[in-house]
Tab-separated table of C-alpha atoms in Angstrom:
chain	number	residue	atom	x	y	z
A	1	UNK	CA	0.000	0.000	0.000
A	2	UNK	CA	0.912	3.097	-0.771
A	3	UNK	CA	1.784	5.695	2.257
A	4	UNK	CA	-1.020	8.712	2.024
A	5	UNK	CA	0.958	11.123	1.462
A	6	UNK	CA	2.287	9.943	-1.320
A	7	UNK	CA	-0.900	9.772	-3.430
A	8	UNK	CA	-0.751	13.599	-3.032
A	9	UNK	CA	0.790	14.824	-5.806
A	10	UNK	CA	-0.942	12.328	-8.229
A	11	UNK	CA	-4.225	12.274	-7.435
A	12	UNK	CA	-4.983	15.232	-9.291
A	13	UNK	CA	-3.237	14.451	-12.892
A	14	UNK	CA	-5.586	12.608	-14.600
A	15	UNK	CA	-3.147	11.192	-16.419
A	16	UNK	CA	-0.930	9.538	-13.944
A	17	UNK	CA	-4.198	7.832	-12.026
A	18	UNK	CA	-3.100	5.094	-13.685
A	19	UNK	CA	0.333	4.938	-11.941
A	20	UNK	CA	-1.892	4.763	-8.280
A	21	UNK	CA	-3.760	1.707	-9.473
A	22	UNK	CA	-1.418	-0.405	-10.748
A	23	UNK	CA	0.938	0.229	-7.379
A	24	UNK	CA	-2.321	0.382	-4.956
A	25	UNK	CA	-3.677	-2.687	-6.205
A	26	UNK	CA	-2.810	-5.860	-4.749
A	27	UNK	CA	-0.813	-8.721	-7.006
A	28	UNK	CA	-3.749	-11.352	-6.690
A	29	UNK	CA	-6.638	-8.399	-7.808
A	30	UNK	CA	-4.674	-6.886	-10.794
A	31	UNK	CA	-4.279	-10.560	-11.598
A	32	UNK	CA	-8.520	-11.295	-11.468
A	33	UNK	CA	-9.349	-8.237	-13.495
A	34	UNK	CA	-7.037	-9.424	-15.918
A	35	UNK	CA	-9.530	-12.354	-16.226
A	36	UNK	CA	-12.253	-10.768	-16.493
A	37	UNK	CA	-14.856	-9.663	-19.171
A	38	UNK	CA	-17.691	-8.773	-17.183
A	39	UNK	CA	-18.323	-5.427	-15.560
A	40	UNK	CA	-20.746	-4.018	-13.264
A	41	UNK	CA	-21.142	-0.412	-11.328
A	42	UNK	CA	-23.151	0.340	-8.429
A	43	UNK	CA	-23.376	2.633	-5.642
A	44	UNK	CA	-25.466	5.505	-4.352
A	45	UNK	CA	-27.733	7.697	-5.909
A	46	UNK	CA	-26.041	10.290	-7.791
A	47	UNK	CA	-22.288	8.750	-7.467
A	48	UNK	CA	-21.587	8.831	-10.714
A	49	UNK	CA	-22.433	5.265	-12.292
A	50	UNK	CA	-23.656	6.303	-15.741
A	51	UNK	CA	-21.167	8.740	-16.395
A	52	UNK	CA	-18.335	6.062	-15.644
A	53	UNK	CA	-20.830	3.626	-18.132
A	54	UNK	CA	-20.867	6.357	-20.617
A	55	UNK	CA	-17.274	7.493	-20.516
A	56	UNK	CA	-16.265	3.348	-20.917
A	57	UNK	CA	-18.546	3.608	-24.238
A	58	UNK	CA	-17.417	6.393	-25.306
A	59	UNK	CA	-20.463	8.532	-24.911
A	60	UNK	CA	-20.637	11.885	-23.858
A	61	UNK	CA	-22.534	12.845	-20.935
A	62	UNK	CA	-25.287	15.331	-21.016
A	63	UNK	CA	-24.283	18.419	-18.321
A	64	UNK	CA	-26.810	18.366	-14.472
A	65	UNK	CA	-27.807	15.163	-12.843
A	66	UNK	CA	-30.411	12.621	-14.598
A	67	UNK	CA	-31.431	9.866	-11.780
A	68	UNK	CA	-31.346	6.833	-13.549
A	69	UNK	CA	-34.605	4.863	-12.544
A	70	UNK	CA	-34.550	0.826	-11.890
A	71	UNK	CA	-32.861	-0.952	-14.443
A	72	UNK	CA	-31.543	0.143	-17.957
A	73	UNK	CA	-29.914	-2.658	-20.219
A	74	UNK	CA	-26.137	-1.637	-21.586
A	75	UNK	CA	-25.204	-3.386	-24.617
A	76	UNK	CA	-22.010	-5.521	-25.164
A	77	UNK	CA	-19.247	-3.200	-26.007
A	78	UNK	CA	-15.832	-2.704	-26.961
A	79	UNK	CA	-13.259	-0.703	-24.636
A	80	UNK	CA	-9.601	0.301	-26.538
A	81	UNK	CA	-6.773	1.904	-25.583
A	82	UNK	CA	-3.304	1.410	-26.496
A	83	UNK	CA	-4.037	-0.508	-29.246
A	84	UNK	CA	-5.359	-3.492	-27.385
A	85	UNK	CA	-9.423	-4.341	-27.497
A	86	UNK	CA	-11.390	-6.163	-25.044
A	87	UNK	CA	-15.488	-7.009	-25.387
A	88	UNK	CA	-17.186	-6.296	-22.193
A	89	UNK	CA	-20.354	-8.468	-21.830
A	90	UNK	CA	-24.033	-6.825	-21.764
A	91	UNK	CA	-24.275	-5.549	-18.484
A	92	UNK	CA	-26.835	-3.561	-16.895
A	93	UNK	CA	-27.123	0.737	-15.432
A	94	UNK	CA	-28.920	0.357	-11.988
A	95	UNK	CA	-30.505	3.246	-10.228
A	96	UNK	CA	-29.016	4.267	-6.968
A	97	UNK	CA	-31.607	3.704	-4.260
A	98	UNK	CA	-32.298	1.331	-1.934
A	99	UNK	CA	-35.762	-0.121	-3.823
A	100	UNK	CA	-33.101	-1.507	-6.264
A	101	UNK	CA	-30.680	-3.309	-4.403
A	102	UNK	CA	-32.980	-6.820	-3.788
A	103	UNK	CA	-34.181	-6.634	-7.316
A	104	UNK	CA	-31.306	-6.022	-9.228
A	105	UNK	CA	-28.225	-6.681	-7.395
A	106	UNK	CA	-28.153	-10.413	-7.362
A	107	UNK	CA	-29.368	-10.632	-11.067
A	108	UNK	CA	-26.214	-8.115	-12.179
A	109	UNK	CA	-23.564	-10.119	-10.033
A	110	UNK	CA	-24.438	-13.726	-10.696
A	111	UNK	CA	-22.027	-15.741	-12.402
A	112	UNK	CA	-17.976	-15.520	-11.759
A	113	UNK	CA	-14.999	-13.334	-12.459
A	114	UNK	CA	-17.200	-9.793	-12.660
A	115	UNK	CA	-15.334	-6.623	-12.104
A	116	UNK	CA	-17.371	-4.581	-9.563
A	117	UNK	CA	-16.861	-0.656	-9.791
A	118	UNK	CA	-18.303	0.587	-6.559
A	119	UNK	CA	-18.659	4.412	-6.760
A	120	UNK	CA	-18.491	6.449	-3.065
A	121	UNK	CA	-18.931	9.886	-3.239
A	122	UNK	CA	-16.149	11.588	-1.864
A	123	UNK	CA	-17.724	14.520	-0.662
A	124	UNK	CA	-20.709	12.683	0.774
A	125	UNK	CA	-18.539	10.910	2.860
A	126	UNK	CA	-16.675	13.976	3.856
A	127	UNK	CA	-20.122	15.865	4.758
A	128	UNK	CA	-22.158	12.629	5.957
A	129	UNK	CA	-19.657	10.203	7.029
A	130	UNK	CA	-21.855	8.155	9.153
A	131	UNK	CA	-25.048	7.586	7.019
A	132	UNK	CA	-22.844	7.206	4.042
A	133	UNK	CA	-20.177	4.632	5.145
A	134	UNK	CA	-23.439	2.611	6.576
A	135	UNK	CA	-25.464	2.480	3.474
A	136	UNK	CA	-22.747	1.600	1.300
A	137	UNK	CA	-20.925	-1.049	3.650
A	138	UNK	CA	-24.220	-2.744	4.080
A	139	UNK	CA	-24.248	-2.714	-0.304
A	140	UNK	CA	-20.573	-3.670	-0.193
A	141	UNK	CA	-21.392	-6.731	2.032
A	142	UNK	CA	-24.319	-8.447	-0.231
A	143	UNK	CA	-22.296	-7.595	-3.040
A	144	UNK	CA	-19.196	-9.471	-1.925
A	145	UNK	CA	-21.532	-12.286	-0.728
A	146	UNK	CA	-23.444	-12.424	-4.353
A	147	UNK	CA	-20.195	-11.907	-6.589
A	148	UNK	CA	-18.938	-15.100	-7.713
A	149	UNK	CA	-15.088	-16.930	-7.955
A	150	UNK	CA	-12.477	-15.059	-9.624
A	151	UNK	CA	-14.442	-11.732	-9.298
A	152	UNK	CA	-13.245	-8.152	-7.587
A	153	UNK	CA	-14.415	-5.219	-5.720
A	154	UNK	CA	-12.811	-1.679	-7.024
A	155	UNK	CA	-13.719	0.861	-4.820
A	156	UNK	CA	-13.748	4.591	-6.611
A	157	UNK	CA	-14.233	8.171	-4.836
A	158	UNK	CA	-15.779	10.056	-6.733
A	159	UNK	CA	-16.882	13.722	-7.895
A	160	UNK	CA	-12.843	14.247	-7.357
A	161	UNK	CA	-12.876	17.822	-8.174
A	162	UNK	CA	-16.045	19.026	-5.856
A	163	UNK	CA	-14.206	17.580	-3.259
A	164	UNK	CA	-10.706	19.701	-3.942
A	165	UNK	CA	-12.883	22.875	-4.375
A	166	UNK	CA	-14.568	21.980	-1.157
A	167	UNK	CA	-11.731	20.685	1.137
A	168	UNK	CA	-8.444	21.304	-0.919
A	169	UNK	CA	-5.805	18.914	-1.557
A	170	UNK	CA	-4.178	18.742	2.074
A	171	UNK	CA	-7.454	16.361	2.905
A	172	UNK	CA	-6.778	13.756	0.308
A	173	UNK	CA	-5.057	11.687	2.685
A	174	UNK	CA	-7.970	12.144	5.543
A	175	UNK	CA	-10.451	10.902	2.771
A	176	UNK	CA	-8.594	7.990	1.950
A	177	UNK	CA	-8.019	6.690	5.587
A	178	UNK	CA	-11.609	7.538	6.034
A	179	UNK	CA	-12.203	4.846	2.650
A	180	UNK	CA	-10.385	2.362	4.245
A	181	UNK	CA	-11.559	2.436	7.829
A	182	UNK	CA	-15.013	2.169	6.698
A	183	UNK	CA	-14.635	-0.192	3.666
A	184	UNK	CA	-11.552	-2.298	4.367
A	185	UNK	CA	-13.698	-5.459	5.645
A	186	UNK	CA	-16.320	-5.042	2.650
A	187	UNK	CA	-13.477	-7.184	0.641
A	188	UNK	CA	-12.550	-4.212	-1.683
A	189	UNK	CA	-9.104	-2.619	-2.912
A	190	UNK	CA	-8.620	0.460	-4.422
A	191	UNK	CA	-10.040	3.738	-2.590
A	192	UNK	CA	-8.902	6.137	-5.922
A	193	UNK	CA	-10.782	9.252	-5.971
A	194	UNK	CA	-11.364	9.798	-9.427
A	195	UNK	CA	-13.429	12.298	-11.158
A	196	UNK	CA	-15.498	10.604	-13.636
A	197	UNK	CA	-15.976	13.587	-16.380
A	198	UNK	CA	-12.553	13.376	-16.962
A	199	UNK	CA	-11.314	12.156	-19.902
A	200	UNK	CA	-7.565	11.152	-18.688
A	201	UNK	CA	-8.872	8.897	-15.370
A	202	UNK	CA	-11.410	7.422	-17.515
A	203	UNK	CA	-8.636	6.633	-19.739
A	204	UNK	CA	-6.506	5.319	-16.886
A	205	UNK	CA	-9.414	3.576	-15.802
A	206	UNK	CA	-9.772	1.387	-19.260
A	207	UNK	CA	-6.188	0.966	-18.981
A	208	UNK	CA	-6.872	-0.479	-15.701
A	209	UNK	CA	-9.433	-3.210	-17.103
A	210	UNK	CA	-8.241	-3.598	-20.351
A	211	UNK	CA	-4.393	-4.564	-18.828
Protein backbone atom coordinates (compact mmCIF):
# COMPACT_ATOMS: atom_id res chain seq x y z
CA UNK A 1 0.00 0.00 0.00
CA UNK A 2 0.91 3.10 -0.77
CA UNK A 3 1.78 5.70 2.26
CA UNK A 4 -1.02 8.71 2.02
CA UNK A 5 0.96 11.12 1.46
CA UNK A 6 2.29 9.94 -1.32
CA UNK A 7 -0.90 9.77 -3.43
CA UNK A 8 -0.75 13.60 -3.03
CA UNK A 9 0.79 14.82 -5.81
CA UNK A 10 -0.94 12.33 -8.23
CA UNK A 11 -4.23 12.27 -7.43
CA UNK A 12 -4.98 15.23 -9.29
CA UNK A 13 -3.24 14.45 -12.89
CA UNK A 14 -5.59 12.61 -14.60
CA UNK A 15 -3.15 11.19 -16.42
CA UNK A 16 -0.93 9.54 -13.94
CA UNK A 17 -4.20 7.83 -12.03
CA UNK A 18 -3.10 5.09 -13.68
CA UNK A 19 0.33 4.94 -11.94
CA UNK A 20 -1.89 4.76 -8.28
CA UNK A 21 -3.76 1.71 -9.47
CA UNK A 22 -1.42 -0.40 -10.75
CA UNK A 23 0.94 0.23 -7.38
CA UNK A 24 -2.32 0.38 -4.96
CA UNK A 25 -3.68 -2.69 -6.21
CA UNK A 26 -2.81 -5.86 -4.75
CA UNK A 27 -0.81 -8.72 -7.01
CA UNK A 28 -3.75 -11.35 -6.69
CA UNK A 29 -6.64 -8.40 -7.81
CA UNK A 30 -4.67 -6.89 -10.79
CA UNK A 31 -4.28 -10.56 -11.60
CA UNK A 32 -8.52 -11.29 -11.47
CA UNK A 33 -9.35 -8.24 -13.50
CA UNK A 34 -7.04 -9.42 -15.92
CA UNK A 35 -9.53 -12.35 -16.23
CA UNK A 36 -12.25 -10.77 -16.49
CA UNK A 37 -14.86 -9.66 -19.17
CA UNK A 38 -17.69 -8.77 -17.18
CA UNK A 39 -18.32 -5.43 -15.56
CA UNK A 40 -20.75 -4.02 -13.26
CA UNK A 41 -21.14 -0.41 -11.33
CA UNK A 42 -23.15 0.34 -8.43
CA UNK A 43 -23.38 2.63 -5.64
CA UNK A 44 -25.47 5.50 -4.35
CA UNK A 45 -27.73 7.70 -5.91
CA UNK A 46 -26.04 10.29 -7.79
CA UNK A 47 -22.29 8.75 -7.47
CA UNK A 48 -21.59 8.83 -10.71
CA UNK A 49 -22.43 5.27 -12.29
CA UNK A 50 -23.66 6.30 -15.74
CA UNK A 51 -21.17 8.74 -16.39
CA UNK A 52 -18.33 6.06 -15.64
CA UNK A 53 -20.83 3.63 -18.13
CA UNK A 54 -20.87 6.36 -20.62
CA UNK A 55 -17.27 7.49 -20.52
CA UNK A 56 -16.26 3.35 -20.92
CA UNK A 57 -18.55 3.61 -24.24
CA UNK A 58 -17.42 6.39 -25.31
CA UNK A 59 -20.46 8.53 -24.91
CA UNK A 60 -20.64 11.88 -23.86
CA UNK A 61 -22.53 12.85 -20.94
CA UNK A 62 -25.29 15.33 -21.02
CA UNK A 63 -24.28 18.42 -18.32
CA UNK A 64 -26.81 18.37 -14.47
CA UNK A 65 -27.81 15.16 -12.84
CA UNK A 66 -30.41 12.62 -14.60
CA UNK A 67 -31.43 9.87 -11.78
CA UNK A 68 -31.35 6.83 -13.55
CA UNK A 69 -34.60 4.86 -12.54
CA UNK A 70 -34.55 0.83 -11.89
CA UNK A 71 -32.86 -0.95 -14.44
CA UNK A 72 -31.54 0.14 -17.96
CA UNK A 73 -29.91 -2.66 -20.22
CA UNK A 74 -26.14 -1.64 -21.59
CA UNK A 75 -25.20 -3.39 -24.62
CA UNK A 76 -22.01 -5.52 -25.16
CA UNK A 77 -19.25 -3.20 -26.01
CA UNK A 78 -15.83 -2.70 -26.96
CA UNK A 79 -13.26 -0.70 -24.64
CA UNK A 80 -9.60 0.30 -26.54
CA UNK A 81 -6.77 1.90 -25.58
CA UNK A 82 -3.30 1.41 -26.50
CA UNK A 83 -4.04 -0.51 -29.25
CA UNK A 84 -5.36 -3.49 -27.38
CA UNK A 85 -9.42 -4.34 -27.50
CA UNK A 86 -11.39 -6.16 -25.04
CA UNK A 87 -15.49 -7.01 -25.39
CA UNK A 88 -17.19 -6.30 -22.19
CA UNK A 89 -20.35 -8.47 -21.83
CA UNK A 90 -24.03 -6.82 -21.76
CA UNK A 91 -24.28 -5.55 -18.48
CA UNK A 92 -26.83 -3.56 -16.89
CA UNK A 93 -27.12 0.74 -15.43
CA UNK A 94 -28.92 0.36 -11.99
CA UNK A 95 -30.51 3.25 -10.23
CA UNK A 96 -29.02 4.27 -6.97
CA UNK A 97 -31.61 3.70 -4.26
CA UNK A 98 -32.30 1.33 -1.93
CA UNK A 99 -35.76 -0.12 -3.82
CA UNK A 100 -33.10 -1.51 -6.26
CA UNK A 101 -30.68 -3.31 -4.40
CA UNK A 102 -32.98 -6.82 -3.79
CA UNK A 103 -34.18 -6.63 -7.32
CA UNK A 104 -31.31 -6.02 -9.23
CA UNK A 105 -28.22 -6.68 -7.39
CA UNK A 106 -28.15 -10.41 -7.36
CA UNK A 107 -29.37 -10.63 -11.07
CA UNK A 108 -26.21 -8.11 -12.18
CA UNK A 109 -23.56 -10.12 -10.03
CA UNK A 110 -24.44 -13.73 -10.70
CA UNK A 111 -22.03 -15.74 -12.40
CA UNK A 112 -17.98 -15.52 -11.76
CA UNK A 113 -15.00 -13.33 -12.46
CA UNK A 114 -17.20 -9.79 -12.66
CA UNK A 115 -15.33 -6.62 -12.10
CA UNK A 116 -17.37 -4.58 -9.56
CA UNK A 117 -16.86 -0.66 -9.79
CA UNK A 118 -18.30 0.59 -6.56
CA UNK A 119 -18.66 4.41 -6.76
CA UNK A 120 -18.49 6.45 -3.07
CA UNK A 121 -18.93 9.89 -3.24
CA UNK A 122 -16.15 11.59 -1.86
CA UNK A 123 -17.72 14.52 -0.66
CA UNK A 124 -20.71 12.68 0.77
CA UNK A 125 -18.54 10.91 2.86
CA UNK A 126 -16.67 13.98 3.86
CA UNK A 127 -20.12 15.87 4.76
CA UNK A 128 -22.16 12.63 5.96
CA UNK A 129 -19.66 10.20 7.03
CA UNK A 130 -21.86 8.16 9.15
CA UNK A 131 -25.05 7.59 7.02
CA UNK A 132 -22.84 7.21 4.04
CA UNK A 133 -20.18 4.63 5.15
CA UNK A 134 -23.44 2.61 6.58
CA UNK A 135 -25.46 2.48 3.47
CA UNK A 136 -22.75 1.60 1.30
CA UNK A 137 -20.92 -1.05 3.65
CA UNK A 138 -24.22 -2.74 4.08
CA UNK A 139 -24.25 -2.71 -0.30
CA UNK A 140 -20.57 -3.67 -0.19
CA UNK A 141 -21.39 -6.73 2.03
CA UNK A 142 -24.32 -8.45 -0.23
CA UNK A 143 -22.30 -7.59 -3.04
CA UNK A 144 -19.20 -9.47 -1.92
CA UNK A 145 -21.53 -12.29 -0.73
CA UNK A 146 -23.44 -12.42 -4.35
CA UNK A 147 -20.20 -11.91 -6.59
CA UNK A 148 -18.94 -15.10 -7.71
CA UNK A 149 -15.09 -16.93 -7.95
CA UNK A 150 -12.48 -15.06 -9.62
CA UNK A 151 -14.44 -11.73 -9.30
CA UNK A 152 -13.24 -8.15 -7.59
CA UNK A 153 -14.42 -5.22 -5.72
CA UNK A 154 -12.81 -1.68 -7.02
CA UNK A 155 -13.72 0.86 -4.82
CA UNK A 156 -13.75 4.59 -6.61
CA UNK A 157 -14.23 8.17 -4.84
CA UNK A 158 -15.78 10.06 -6.73
CA UNK A 159 -16.88 13.72 -7.89
CA UNK A 160 -12.84 14.25 -7.36
CA UNK A 161 -12.88 17.82 -8.17
CA UNK A 162 -16.05 19.03 -5.86
CA UNK A 163 -14.21 17.58 -3.26
CA UNK A 164 -10.71 19.70 -3.94
CA UNK A 165 -12.88 22.87 -4.37
CA UNK A 166 -14.57 21.98 -1.16
CA UNK A 167 -11.73 20.68 1.14
CA UNK A 168 -8.44 21.30 -0.92
CA UNK A 169 -5.81 18.91 -1.56
CA UNK A 170 -4.18 18.74 2.07
CA UNK A 171 -7.45 16.36 2.91
CA UNK A 172 -6.78 13.76 0.31
CA UNK A 173 -5.06 11.69 2.69
CA UNK A 174 -7.97 12.14 5.54
CA UNK A 175 -10.45 10.90 2.77
CA UNK A 176 -8.59 7.99 1.95
CA UNK A 177 -8.02 6.69 5.59
CA UNK A 178 -11.61 7.54 6.03
CA UNK A 179 -12.20 4.85 2.65
CA UNK A 180 -10.39 2.36 4.25
CA UNK A 181 -11.56 2.44 7.83
CA UNK A 182 -15.01 2.17 6.70
CA UNK A 183 -14.64 -0.19 3.67
CA UNK A 184 -11.55 -2.30 4.37
CA UNK A 185 -13.70 -5.46 5.65
CA UNK A 186 -16.32 -5.04 2.65
CA UNK A 187 -13.48 -7.18 0.64
CA UNK A 188 -12.55 -4.21 -1.68
CA UNK A 189 -9.10 -2.62 -2.91
CA UNK A 190 -8.62 0.46 -4.42
CA UNK A 191 -10.04 3.74 -2.59
CA UNK A 192 -8.90 6.14 -5.92
CA UNK A 193 -10.78 9.25 -5.97
CA UNK A 194 -11.36 9.80 -9.43
CA UNK A 195 -13.43 12.30 -11.16
CA UNK A 196 -15.50 10.60 -13.64
CA UNK A 197 -15.98 13.59 -16.38
CA UNK A 198 -12.55 13.38 -16.96
CA UNK A 199 -11.31 12.16 -19.90
CA UNK A 200 -7.57 11.15 -18.69
CA UNK A 201 -8.87 8.90 -15.37
CA UNK A 202 -11.41 7.42 -17.52
CA UNK A 203 -8.64 6.63 -19.74
CA UNK A 204 -6.51 5.32 -16.89
CA UNK A 205 -9.41 3.58 -15.80
CA UNK A 206 -9.77 1.39 -19.26
CA UNK A 207 -6.19 0.97 -18.98
CA UNK A 208 -6.87 -0.48 -15.70
CA UNK A 209 -9.43 -3.21 -17.10
CA UNK A 210 -8.24 -3.60 -20.35
CA UNK A 211 -4.39 -4.56 -18.83
Amino acid sequence: MLPLLALIPIVIAGSALMVVLIKILSRDTKKKISECKKLAILGDRGSGKTTLWNGLRGKRTSGGYTQTMGLENIDSFDIKTNGRTVTIEKGADIGGGDDNVLPYYSKLLSGSKTVLFYLVSAVDLMERERECSIKNVSRMHICKGLLGEGSVIILLLTHKNEFLKEYGLSSIPKLIKRSHSHFADCGCDGHIPVELTNSDDIEAIKKLIIR
